[in-house]
Tab-separated table of C-alpha atoms and ligand atoms in Angstrom:
chain	number	residue	atom	x	y	z
A	1	MET	CA	0.000	0.000	0.000
A	2	GLY	CA	1.521	3.311	-1.018
A	3	THR	CA	1.338	6.502	1.046
A	4	THR	CA	0.439	8.750	-1.854
A	5	ASN	CA	-3.287	8.248	-1.703
A	6	ASP	CA	-5.652	11.075	-2.351
A	7	VAL	CA	-8.443	9.047	-0.803
A	8	VAL	CA	-8.759	5.985	1.422
A	9	VAL	CA	-12.189	4.380	1.501
A	10	VAL	CA	-12.896	2.064	4.428
A	11	GLY	CA	-15.300	-0.712	3.428
A	12	GLY	CA	-15.818	-2.329	0.047
A	13	GLY	CA	-19.582	-2.724	-0.019
A	14	ILE	CA	-21.732	-1.023	-2.648
A	15	GLY	CA	-21.232	2.365	-0.954
A	16	GLY	CA	-17.460	2.067	-0.636
A	17	LEU	CA	-16.914	0.830	-4.182
A	18	ALA	CA	-19.229	3.491	-5.624
A	19	THR	CA	-17.275	6.174	-3.740
A	20	ALA	CA	-13.933	4.767	-4.866
A	21	TYR	CA	-15.004	4.558	-8.491
A	22	ALA	CA	-16.602	8.013	-8.534
A	23	LEU	CA	-13.436	9.615	-7.137
A	24	ALA	CA	-11.078	7.592	-9.341
A	25	ARG	CA	-13.073	8.844	-12.356
A	26	LYS	CA	-11.995	12.328	-11.290
A	27	GLY	CA	-8.360	11.283	-11.656
A	28	LEU	CA	-7.758	10.719	-7.937
A	29	ARG	CA	-5.638	7.929	-6.437
A	30	VAL	CA	-7.964	5.829	-4.324
A	31	THR	CA	-7.396	2.832	-2.029
A	32	VAL	CA	-10.215	0.704	-0.602
A	33	LEU	CA	-9.615	-1.209	2.647
A	34	GLU	CA	-12.002	-4.128	3.183
A	35	ARG	CA	-11.964	-6.286	6.318
A	36	SER	CA	-13.177	-9.461	4.568
A	37	SER	CA	-10.884	-11.794	2.683
A	38	GLU	CA	-12.684	-10.998	-0.547
A	39	PHE	CA	-14.972	-8.357	-1.989
A	40	GLY	CA	-18.551	-9.558	-2.285
A	41	GLU	CA	-22.239	-9.147	-1.519
A	42	VAL	CA	-25.021	-11.428	-0.346
A	43	GLY	CA	-26.726	-13.358	-3.169
A	44	ALA	CA	-30.115	-11.675	-3.020
A	45	GLY	CA	-31.793	-8.947	-5.052
A	46	MET	CA	-32.144	-5.225	-4.751
A	47	GLN	CA	-34.219	-2.493	-6.364
A	48	ILE	CA	-32.581	0.569	-7.834
A	49	ALA	CA	-34.767	3.535	-8.656
A	50	PRO	CA	-34.205	6.192	-11.349
A	51	ASN	CA	-32.257	8.445	-8.966
A	52	CYS	CA	-29.649	5.684	-8.958
A	53	THR	CA	-29.774	4.550	-12.580
A	54	ARG	CA	-29.314	8.207	-13.624
A	55	ILE	CA	-25.960	8.199	-11.819
A	56	LEU	CA	-24.959	4.773	-13.138
A	57	ASP	CA	-25.642	6.122	-16.617
A	58	ALA	CA	-23.453	9.185	-15.989
A	59	TRP	CA	-20.694	6.780	-14.887
A	60	GLY	CA	-21.072	4.652	-18.023
A	61	LEU	CA	-22.280	1.620	-16.052
A	62	LEU	CA	-26.010	1.548	-16.781
A	63	SER	CA	-25.927	-0.673	-19.846
A	64	GLU	CA	-23.939	-3.312	-17.939
A	65	VAL	CA	-26.349	-3.089	-15.008
A	66	GLU	CA	-29.380	-3.340	-17.293
A	67	SER	CA	-27.927	-6.325	-19.112
A	68	LEU	CA	-27.544	-8.121	-15.770
A	69	GLY	CA	-30.835	-7.045	-14.215
A	70	VAL	CA	-34.508	-6.784	-15.072
A	71	ARG	CA	-36.638	-3.775	-15.901
A	72	PRO	CA	-39.941	-4.636	-14.193
A	73	LYS	CA	-43.202	-3.368	-15.664
A	74	ASN	CA	-44.990	-2.398	-12.458
A	75	LEU	CA	-44.438	-1.974	-8.769
A	76	VAL	CA	-47.636	-3.514	-7.427
A	77	MET	CA	-48.889	-3.273	-3.867
A	78	ARG	CA	-51.246	-6.002	-2.725
A	79	ASP	CA	-52.882	-6.813	0.582
A	80	ALA	CA	-51.023	-9.679	2.279
A	81	VAL	CA	-54.188	-11.084	3.846
A	82	ASP	CA	-56.635	-11.222	0.937
A	83	GLY	CA	-54.153	-10.827	-1.924
A	84	SER	CA	-56.155	-8.010	-3.562
A	85	VAL	CA	-54.360	-5.336	-5.595
A	86	LEU	CA	-54.246	-1.997	-3.738
A	87	THR	CA	-52.283	0.255	-6.079
A	88	ARG	CA	-49.326	0.248	-8.436
A	89	LEU	CA	-46.621	2.328	-10.071
A	90	ASP	CA	-46.378	1.902	-13.833
A	91	LEU	CA	-42.609	1.620	-14.236
A	92	ASP	CA	-42.629	2.354	-17.979
A	93	ASP	CA	-44.338	5.600	-17.096
A	94	VAL	CA	-41.822	6.140	-14.275
A	95	GLN	CA	-39.046	5.785	-16.817
A	96	SER	CA	-40.670	8.361	-19.099
A	97	ARG	CA	-41.169	10.776	-16.243
A	98	TYR	CA	-37.699	10.517	-14.671
A	99	GLU	CA	-35.828	9.599	-17.888
A	100	PHE	CA	-34.079	6.606	-16.321
A	101	PRO	CA	-35.303	3.090	-15.586
A	102	TYR	CA	-36.306	1.301	-12.418
A	103	VAL	CA	-34.146	-1.837	-12.313
A	104	VAL	CA	-34.016	-4.908	-10.087
A	105	ILE	CA	-30.680	-6.654	-9.892
A	106	HIS	CA	-28.814	-9.375	-8.032
A	107	ARG	CA	-26.701	-7.623	-5.399
A	108	SER	CA	-23.554	-9.433	-6.439
A	109	ASP	CA	-24.128	-8.253	-10.032
A	110	LEU	CA	-24.316	-4.589	-8.984
A	111	HIS	CA	-21.391	-5.020	-6.613
A	112	GLY	CA	-19.439	-6.866	-9.338
A	113	THR	CA	-20.133	-4.080	-11.840
A	114	LEU	CA	-18.726	-1.521	-9.400
A	115	LEU	CA	-15.755	-3.765	-8.560
A	116	ARG	CA	-14.840	-4.208	-12.227
A	117	ALA	CA	-15.218	-0.464	-12.772
A	118	CYS	CA	-12.852	0.204	-9.840
A	119	GLN	CA	-10.313	-2.249	-11.275
A	120	ARG	CA	-10.470	-0.573	-14.696
A	121	ALA	CA	-10.064	2.856	-13.060
A	122	GLY	CA	-6.938	1.757	-11.169
A	123	VAL	CA	-8.393	1.758	-7.637
A	124	GLU	CA	-6.166	-0.139	-5.213
A	125	LEU	CA	-8.363	-2.828	-3.676
A	126	VAL	CA	-7.053	-4.285	-0.426
A	127	THR	CA	-8.688	-7.111	1.546
A	128	ASP	CA	-8.111	-8.449	5.079
A	129	VAL	CA	-7.665	-4.998	6.586
A	130	LYS	CA	-9.994	-4.223	9.463
A	131	VAL	CA	-9.821	-0.558	10.325
A	132	THR	CA	-9.948	0.095	14.055
A	133	GLY	CA	-9.534	3.862	14.300
A	134	TYR	CA	-8.942	7.190	12.593
A	135	GLU	CA	-6.417	9.990	13.026
A	136	GLN	CA	-6.518	13.544	11.757
A	137	LEU	CA	-3.316	14.811	10.106
A	138	ALA	CA	-2.201	18.337	9.195
A	139	ASP	CA	-3.397	17.945	5.609
A	140	GLY	CA	-5.225	14.642	5.664
A	141	ALA	CA	-6.234	11.714	7.822
A	142	ALA	CA	-5.220	8.126	8.484
A	143	ALA	CA	-7.118	4.876	8.800
A	144	VAL	CA	-5.545	2.780	11.536
A	145	HIS	CA	-5.503	-1.033	11.555
A	146	ALA	CA	-3.693	-3.819	13.383
A	147	GLY	CA	-0.858	-3.840	10.834
A	148	GLY	CA	-0.311	-0.069	10.711
A	149	ARG	CA	-2.009	2.956	9.224
A	150	VAL	CA	-2.879	4.225	5.766
A	151	GLU	CA	-2.734	7.961	5.138
A	152	ALA	CA	-4.561	10.042	2.591
A	153	ARG	CA	-5.766	13.575	2.010
A	154	VAL	CA	-9.197	12.322	2.996
A	155	VAL	CA	-10.568	9.119	4.532
A	156	ILE	CA	-14.136	8.085	3.726
A	157	ALA	CA	-15.773	5.609	6.107
A	158	ALA	CA	-18.133	3.316	4.194
A	159	ASP	CA	-18.117	0.608	6.837
A	160	GLY	CA	-21.833	0.098	7.272
A	161	LEU	CA	-24.310	0.038	10.162
A	162	HIS	CA	-21.707	-0.681	12.850
A	163	SER	CA	-19.208	1.853	11.508
A	164	VAL	CA	-16.019	2.301	13.534
A	165	ALA	CA	-15.985	5.960	12.444
A	166	ARG	CA	-19.535	6.749	13.566
A	167	PRO	CA	-18.543	7.274	17.256
A	168	LEU	CA	-16.382	10.197	16.094
A	169	PHE	CA	-19.649	11.899	15.194
A	170	SER	CA	-22.220	10.589	17.645
A	171	ASP	CA	-22.602	8.282	20.622
A	172	ASP	CA	-25.818	6.892	19.127
A	173	GLN	CA	-26.541	3.197	18.763
A	174	PRO	CA	-28.435	1.318	16.028
A	175	VAL	CA	-32.199	1.511	16.652
A	176	ASN	CA	-33.854	-1.907	16.820
A	177	SER	CA	-37.115	-1.993	14.849
A	178	ALA	CA	-37.982	-5.505	16.161
A	179	TYR	CA	-38.527	-6.467	12.514
A	180	VAL	CA	-36.471	-9.135	10.796
A	181	ALA	CA	-35.992	-9.914	7.103
A	182	TYR	CA	-35.667	-13.326	5.496
A	183	ARG	CA	-34.441	-13.542	1.937
A	184	GLY	CA	-34.457	-16.200	-0.729
A	185	ALA	CA	-33.364	-15.987	-4.366
A	186	VAL	CA	-34.329	-19.161	-6.234
A	187	PRO	CA	-34.419	-20.407	-9.837
A	188	ILE	CA	-37.663	-19.385	-11.493
A	189	SER	CA	-38.453	-23.078	-12.054
A	190	ALA	CA	-39.038	-23.361	-8.284
A	191	VAL	CA	-42.283	-21.402	-8.682
A	192	ALA	CA	-43.506	-22.975	-11.931
A	193	GLY	CA	-47.311	-23.116	-11.978
A	194	LYS	CA	-47.630	-20.756	-8.993
A	195	ASP	CA	-49.380	-17.374	-9.018
A	196	VAL	CA	-46.170	-15.344	-9.281
A	197	SER	CA	-45.704	-12.294	-11.510
A	198	LEU	CA	-42.557	-12.711	-13.573
A	199	GLU	CA	-42.511	-9.098	-14.713
A	200	ASP	CA	-43.455	-6.999	-11.683
A	201	VAL	CA	-42.132	-6.083	-8.269
A	202	VAL	CA	-44.946	-7.152	-5.957
A	203	VAL	CA	-45.176	-6.062	-2.321
A	204	TYR	CA	-47.771	-7.750	-0.128
A	205	VAL	CA	-48.445	-5.508	2.888
A	206	GLY	CA	-50.114	-6.896	5.994
A	207	PRO	CA	-50.413	-6.660	9.759
A	208	GLN	CA	-46.891	-6.584	11.232
A	209	ARG	CA	-45.476	-8.176	8.088
A	210	HIS	CA	-44.800	-7.782	4.395
A	211	PHE	CA	-43.577	-9.966	1.575
A	212	VAL	CA	-41.773	-8.919	-1.607
A	213	GLN	CA	-41.281	-10.804	-4.892
A	214	TYR	CA	-39.496	-9.799	-8.080
A	215	PRO	CA	-37.574	-11.421	-10.924
A	216	LEU	CA	-33.791	-11.285	-11.229
A	217	ARG	CA	-31.189	-12.084	-13.894
A	218	GLN	CA	-33.302	-11.621	-17.009
A	219	GLY	CA	-36.147	-13.494	-15.313
A	220	GLU	CA	-34.110	-16.634	-14.569
A	221	MET	CA	-34.483	-16.173	-10.808
A	222	LEU	CA	-37.120	-15.031	-8.356
A	223	ASN	CA	-36.129	-12.879	-5.389
A	224	GLN	CA	-38.245	-12.992	-2.250
A	225	VAL	CA	-38.060	-11.010	0.968
A	226	ALA	CA	-40.230	-11.806	4.000
A	227	VAL	CA	-40.261	-9.210	6.769
A	228	PHE	CA	-42.098	-9.443	10.083
A	229	GLU	CA	-42.225	-8.083	13.592
A	230	SER	CA	-40.650	-10.575	15.973
A	231	PRO	CA	-42.704	-11.391	19.089
A	232	LYS	CA	-39.491	-12.493	20.784
A	233	ALA	CA	-37.895	-9.103	20.063
A	234	LEU	CA	-40.913	-7.348	21.566
A	235	ALA	CA	-40.615	-9.575	24.634
A	236	GLY	CA	-37.000	-8.481	25.023
A	237	GLN	CA	-35.512	-11.892	24.268
A	238	GLU	CA	-31.975	-11.992	22.923
A	239	ASP	CA	-32.616	-14.832	20.497
A	240	TRP	CA	-35.144	-13.148	18.227
A	241	GLY	CA	-36.084	-13.398	14.582
A	242	THR	CA	-35.317	-17.129	14.430
A	243	PRO	CA	-36.970	-19.354	11.782
A	244	ASP	CA	-39.555	-20.709	14.231
A	245	GLU	CA	-41.084	-17.209	14.205
A	246	LEU	CA	-41.252	-16.954	10.405
A	247	ASP	CA	-44.186	-19.238	9.660
A	248	GLY	CA	-46.205	-18.019	12.638
A	249	ALA	CA	-45.775	-14.417	11.526
A	250	PHE	CA	-47.252	-15.146	8.102
A	251	ALA	CA	-50.132	-17.383	9.267
A	252	GLY	CA	-53.381	-16.106	7.780
A	253	SER	CA	-51.690	-14.599	4.716
A	254	CYS	CA	-52.960	-15.119	1.174
A	255	ALA	CA	-51.910	-18.182	-0.828
A	256	GLN	CA	-49.362	-16.269	-2.957
A	257	VAL	CA	-47.459	-15.423	0.237
A	258	THR	CA	-47.749	-18.754	2.046
A	259	GLU	CA	-46.684	-20.610	-1.115
A	260	GLY	CA	-43.542	-18.458	-1.310
A	261	LEU	CA	-42.481	-18.959	2.317
A	262	PRO	CA	-41.010	-22.480	1.974
A	263	LEU	CA	-38.519	-21.018	-0.526
A	264	MET	CA	-36.971	-18.585	1.954
A	265	TRP	CA	-33.441	-19.251	3.173
A	266	ARG	CA	-33.743	-20.365	6.783
A	267	ASP	CA	-30.089	-20.461	7.744
A	268	ARG	CA	-29.652	-16.686	7.935
A	269	TRP	CA	-31.787	-13.644	8.546
A	270	TRP	CA	-31.313	-9.905	8.868
A	271	ARG	CA	-32.495	-8.069	11.965
A	272	MET	CA	-33.619	-4.649	10.878
A	273	PHE	CA	-31.948	-1.667	12.506
A	274	ASP	CA	-31.706	1.929	11.470
A	275	ARG	CA	-30.241	4.936	13.262
A	276	GLU	CA	-31.474	8.377	14.148
A	277	PRO	CA	-30.567	10.833	11.384
A	278	LEU	CA	-27.138	12.395	11.778
A	279	MET	CA	-26.876	15.937	10.429
A	280	HIS	CA	-23.095	16.197	9.982
A	281	TRP	CA	-20.900	13.567	8.398
A	282	VAL	CA	-17.610	15.422	8.056
A	283	GLN	CA	-15.018	15.975	10.731
A	284	GLY	CA	-11.683	17.337	9.578
A	285	ARG	CA	-10.655	14.979	6.804
A	286	VAL	CA	-12.817	12.028	7.816
A	287	ALA	CA	-16.276	11.684	6.298
A	288	LEU	CA	-19.073	9.137	6.525
A	289	THR	CA	-20.998	7.669	3.610
A	290	GLY	CA	-23.586	4.940	2.960
A	291	ASP	CA	-25.014	2.980	5.875
A	292	ALA	CA	-22.268	4.322	8.142
A	293	ALA	CA	-23.925	7.721	7.777
A	294	HIS	CA	-27.599	6.836	7.216
A	295	PRO	CA	-28.702	3.216	7.639
A	296	PRO	CA	-32.416	3.152	6.814
A	297	LEU	CA	-35.223	0.708	7.334
A	298	GLN	CA	-35.598	-0.749	3.861
A	299	TYR	CA	-39.161	0.214	3.066
A	300	LEU	CA	-38.285	2.786	0.372
A	301	ALA	CA	-35.548	0.598	-1.184
A	302	GLN	CA	-33.145	3.554	-1.042
A	303	GLY	CA	-30.282	2.380	1.208
A	304	ALA	CA	-27.754	1.449	-1.452
A	305	VAL	CA	-29.251	4.076	-3.739
A	306	MET	CA	-28.451	6.798	-1.177
A	307	ALA	CA	-24.900	5.445	-0.899
A	308	ILE	CA	-24.469	5.750	-4.671
A	309	GLU	CA	-25.922	9.263	-4.558
A	310	ASP	CA	-23.437	10.155	-1.785
A	311	ALA	CA	-20.602	8.960	-4.007
A	312	TRP	CA	-21.801	11.014	-6.931
A	313	VAL	CA	-22.290	14.194	-4.893
A	314	LEU	CA	-18.904	13.914	-3.180
A	315	SER	CA	-17.102	13.245	-6.444
A	316	GLU	CA	-18.852	16.086	-8.270
A	317	HIS	CA	-17.776	18.487	-5.522
A	318	ALA	CA	-14.235	17.070	-5.540
A	319	GLY	CA	-14.165	17.680	-9.294
A	320	ALA	CA	-15.495	21.213	-8.876
A	321	HIS	CA	-12.892	22.134	-6.233
A	322	ARG	CA	-9.654	21.311	-8.032
A	323	LEU	CA	-6.538	23.234	-7.048
A	324	PRO	CA	-4.033	24.583	-9.586
A	325	ASP	CA	-1.551	21.869	-8.523
A	326	GLY	CA	-4.048	19.155	-9.532
A	327	GLY	CA	-5.104	18.399	-5.977
A	328	VAL	CA	-8.512	19.000	-4.453
A	329	ASP	CA	-9.601	21.653	-1.971
A	330	TRP	CA	-10.949	18.922	0.268
A	331	ASP	CA	-12.233	21.236	2.981
A	332	ALA	CA	-14.459	22.969	0.429
A	333	ALA	CA	-15.531	19.740	-1.283
A	334	LEU	CA	-16.378	18.014	1.996
A	335	ALA	CA	-18.266	21.066	3.252
A	336	ALA	CA	-20.371	21.111	0.068
A	337	TYR	CA	-21.104	17.372	0.503
A	338	ASP	CA	-22.035	17.870	4.156
A	339	ALA	CA	-24.316	20.758	3.272
A	340	VAL	CA	-26.653	18.683	1.136
A	341	ARG	CA	-26.588	14.947	1.793
A	342	PRO	CA	-27.515	14.692	5.504
A	343	GLU	CA	-30.814	16.541	5.047
A	344	HIS	CA	-31.820	14.441	2.048
A	345	CYS	CA	-31.012	11.225	3.902
A	346	ARG	CA	-32.798	12.426	7.030
A	347	ARG	CA	-35.919	12.690	4.915
A	348	VAL	CA	-35.468	9.194	3.549
A	349	LEU	CA	-34.848	7.689	6.986
A	350	THR	CA	-37.895	9.266	8.588
A	351	THR	CA	-40.142	8.556	5.597
A	352	ALA	CA	-39.014	4.917	5.547
A	353	ARG	CA	-40.114	4.542	9.159
A	354	ALA	CA	-43.515	6.064	8.378
A	355	TRP	CA	-43.808	3.861	5.291
A	356	GLY	CA	-43.220	0.762	7.404
A	357	GLU	CA	-45.959	1.796	9.820
A	358	LEU	CA	-48.375	2.248	6.915
A	359	TRP	CA	-47.524	-1.127	5.417
A	360	HIS	CA	-47.920	-2.982	8.705
A	361	LEU	CA	-51.283	-1.574	9.836
A	362	ASP	CA	-53.932	-3.887	11.263
A	363	GLY	CA	-57.686	-3.815	11.831
A	364	GLU	CA	-59.690	-0.743	10.849
A	365	GLN	CA	-56.591	1.233	9.977
A	366	ARG	CA	-55.616	-1.441	7.486
A	367	GLU	CA	-59.087	-1.233	5.917
A	368	LEU	CA	-58.838	2.549	5.689
A	369	ARG	CA	-55.354	2.387	4.186
A	370	ASN	CA	-56.556	-0.104	1.608
A	371	GLU	CA	-59.486	2.108	0.685
A	372	LEU	CA	-57.216	5.124	0.221
A	373	LEU	CA	-54.686	3.161	-1.809
A	374	ARG	CA	-57.365	1.705	-4.085
A	375	ALA	CA	-58.685	5.233	-4.705
A	376	ARG	CA	-55.231	6.571	-5.501
A	377	ASP	CA	-54.565	7.793	-9.041
A	378	VAL	CA	-51.847	5.394	-10.245
A	379	HIS	CA	-50.217	8.279	-12.087
A	380	ASP	CA	-49.883	10.429	-8.991
A	381	TYR	CA	-46.132	10.793	-8.422
A	382	SER	CA	-46.204	13.267	-5.552
A	383	PHE	CA	-44.796	10.707	-3.124
A	384	VAL	CA	-41.778	9.792	-5.283
A	385	ASP	CA	-40.977	13.026	-7.150
A	386	TRP	CA	-38.688	14.128	-4.305
A	387	LEU	CA	-36.860	10.787	-4.455
A	388	TYR	CA	-36.615	9.794	-8.115
A	389	GLY	CA	-35.636	13.149	-9.635
A	390	PRO	CA	-32.038	14.309	-10.154
A	391	THR	CA	-29.880	14.113	-7.020
A	392	ALA	CA	-29.364	17.555	-5.494
A	393	LEU	CA	-25.795	18.857	-5.425
A	394	THR	CA	-26.712	21.867	-3.296
A	395	PRO	CA	-29.449	22.445	-0.703
A	396	ASP	CA	-31.399	24.759	-3.011
A	397	GLN	CA	-31.735	21.901	-5.539
A	398	GLU	CA	-33.383	19.602	-3.004
A	399	PRO	CA	-37.056	19.272	-3.987
A	400	PRO	CA	-39.835	19.759	-1.453
A	401	MET	CA	-40.535	16.613	0.475
A	402	PHE	CA	-43.786	14.695	0.183
A	403	GLU	CA	-45.685	15.108	3.459
A	404	PRO	CA	-47.957	12.113	3.992
A	405	GLN	CA	-51.370	12.891	5.449
A	406	PRO	CA	-52.339	11.009	8.626
A	407	LEU	CA	-54.913	8.316	7.934
A	408	GLY	CA	-58.424	9.616	8.405
A	409	HIS	CA	-57.573	12.994	6.882
A	410	PRO	CA	-58.227	13.800	3.264
A	411	VAL	CA	-55.279	12.921	1.048
A	412	THR	CA	-54.231	15.814	-1.136
A	413	ALA	CA	-51.965	15.205	-4.085
B	1	LIG	P1	-22.402	-2.311	3.745
B	1	LIG	O1	-23.091	-3.045	2.655
B	1	LIG	O2	-22.719	-2.701	5.146
B	1	LIG	O3	-20.841	-2.481	3.484
B	1	LIG	C1	-19.889	-2.183	4.468
B	1	LIG	C2	-18.570	-2.826	4.056
B	1	LIG	O4	-17.561	-2.403	4.960
B	1	LIG	C3	-18.608	-4.349	4.118
B	1	LIG	O5	-17.986	-4.874	2.968
B	1	LIG	C4	-17.842	-4.666	5.395
B	1	LIG	O6	-17.214	-5.929	5.347
B	1	LIG	C5	-16.843	-3.524	5.425
B	1	LIG	N1	-16.362	-3.166	6.769
B	1	LIG	C6	-17.106	-3.022	7.879
B	1	LIG	N2	-16.347	-2.647	8.913
B	1	LIG	C7	-15.087	-2.532	8.431
B	1	LIG	C8	-13.851	-2.162	9.025
B	1	LIG	N3	-13.773	-1.846	10.331
B	1	LIG	N4	-12.743	-2.129	8.255
B	1	LIG	C9	-12.820	-2.441	6.928
B	1	LIG	N5	-13.968	-2.822	6.311
B	1	LIG	C10	-15.096	-2.850	7.061
B	1	LIG	N6	-31.069	-0.749	-0.679
B	1	LIG	C11	-31.509	-0.345	-1.896
B	1	LIG	O7	-31.035	0.679	-2.424
B	1	LIG	N7	-32.474	-1.046	-2.578
B	1	LIG	C12	-33.032	-2.178	-2.057
B	1	LIG	O8	-33.907	-2.799	-2.677
B	1	LIG	C13	-32.597	-2.631	-0.766
B	1	LIG	N8	-33.143	-3.730	-0.213
B	1	LIG	C14	-32.711	-4.148	1.020
B	1	LIG	C15	-33.313	-5.268	1.601
B	1	LIG	C16	-32.907	-5.704	2.852
B	1	LIG	C17	-33.577	-6.903	3.469
B	1	LIG	C18	-31.862	-5.020	3.532
B	1	LIG	C19	-31.391	-5.485	4.877
B	1	LIG	C20	-31.268	-3.906	2.972
B	1	LIG	C21	-31.691	-3.450	1.707
B	1	LIG	N9	-31.123	-2.304	1.108
B	1	LIG	C22	-31.574	-1.868	-0.108
B	1	LIG	C23	-30.114	-1.494	1.832
B	1	LIG	C24	-28.741	-1.720	1.320
B	1	LIG	O9	-28.452	-3.108	1.341
B	1	LIG	C25	-27.725	-0.980	2.185
B	1	LIG	O10	-28.189	0.324	2.462
B	1	LIG	C26	-26.400	-0.907	1.448
B	1	LIG	O11	-25.974	-2.201	1.093
B	1	LIG	C27	-25.358	-0.211	2.306
B	1	LIG	O12	-24.115	-0.283	1.640
B	1	LIG	P2	-22.789	0.192	2.377
B	1	LIG	O13	-21.700	-0.083	1.406
B	1	LIG	O14	-22.952	1.565	2.910
B	1	LIG	O15	-22.650	-0.753	3.654
């Protein structure tokens, strides 16, 4: 590892690789330090909205991503109990409106695309380095690990929910939602003859649970996500979210959901945590990005998307603040990044929580929600305009946020 880095990125997930690639595209020397023995992602799917595909296109990566993924036709919301259709987003229309597609893709395919792009751009990719601390330097910072330290003009922490850098900014802890996610990506033949849409993203919303299905890899695979509130978590038990809770949580769901459940992986599950929004991510020459800065609950499918937006915004500001000697005025670039991204991500984090509450309603509130969703104009984009449009580079470009109306009040568009 050389000591002439412009940038060290800690963590080689989607956020870290996107940051490394975006900055390398600006001609900067970038090193990524990853604690694992290889770069990789879990073998499940993810959704990437037009605010992400717009950036991938600007980076020259969209055609590769599209060739690996699927462009679904609709995002359909159905009731998890009776299976009825509540509302939908027409994703062809979404593409026309926002000029870029909504894509679903295997995580390892998106991660692999970014990894290959980093390799082509000359990013130094280092595995087996677990960063344990950070130091500020006169004109830079250092990432410290058991074998030494790596210096750079700037160090970007992209080390996820349990970020080692986060305590430099806040003494907060991850917030436990008591919800847990099971995943399962299976060959499409596993659902032959079943009532499964092979061209839509379908979300079944129900009391304290939801279930997601969408195709992957040109329709060769089906991705499923089952999310539920864990009774053991609510009871304060340590051992929560285990497979014995999965089937019970989905009892009384419609056939499309119960038929999908046996296909879930049962050997691993993801407890769902977010954090309170953090309004500053830059301290000296250390900055946070991705889940280290803003881990969300996943209900808006914007976690990795926000990380890619962070990378784009930071790199655009680095490019705009070049010094005559070819370096970057990092203090100015980081300040511009910090001025715009935390507020956007605060909005996403808080909206995702509210979204989850809406999805998981029970009883009369569920009935009322369903009525309102069925009455919704499917071409009303007021609740995604602020998300799917171009990523703001400055606070004045940030669009007004959609303010959901409490149930029982008239919904205005
Ligand atoms: P991570 O993916 O957590 O990567 C952190 C990396 O840093 C890892 O490689 C880790 O090994 C490394 N690391 C950690 N600590 C250290 C250290 N000390 N030193 C060196 N390396 C370290 N987002 C979407 O946009 N769309 C979706 O559809 C979507 N669906 C989701 C569904 C579920 C069930 C879940 C749980 C999440 C979903 N997300 C989705 C969110 C998305 O997965 C995350 O927001 C995103 O992966 C965060 O990326 P990251 O690179 O910031 O962090």
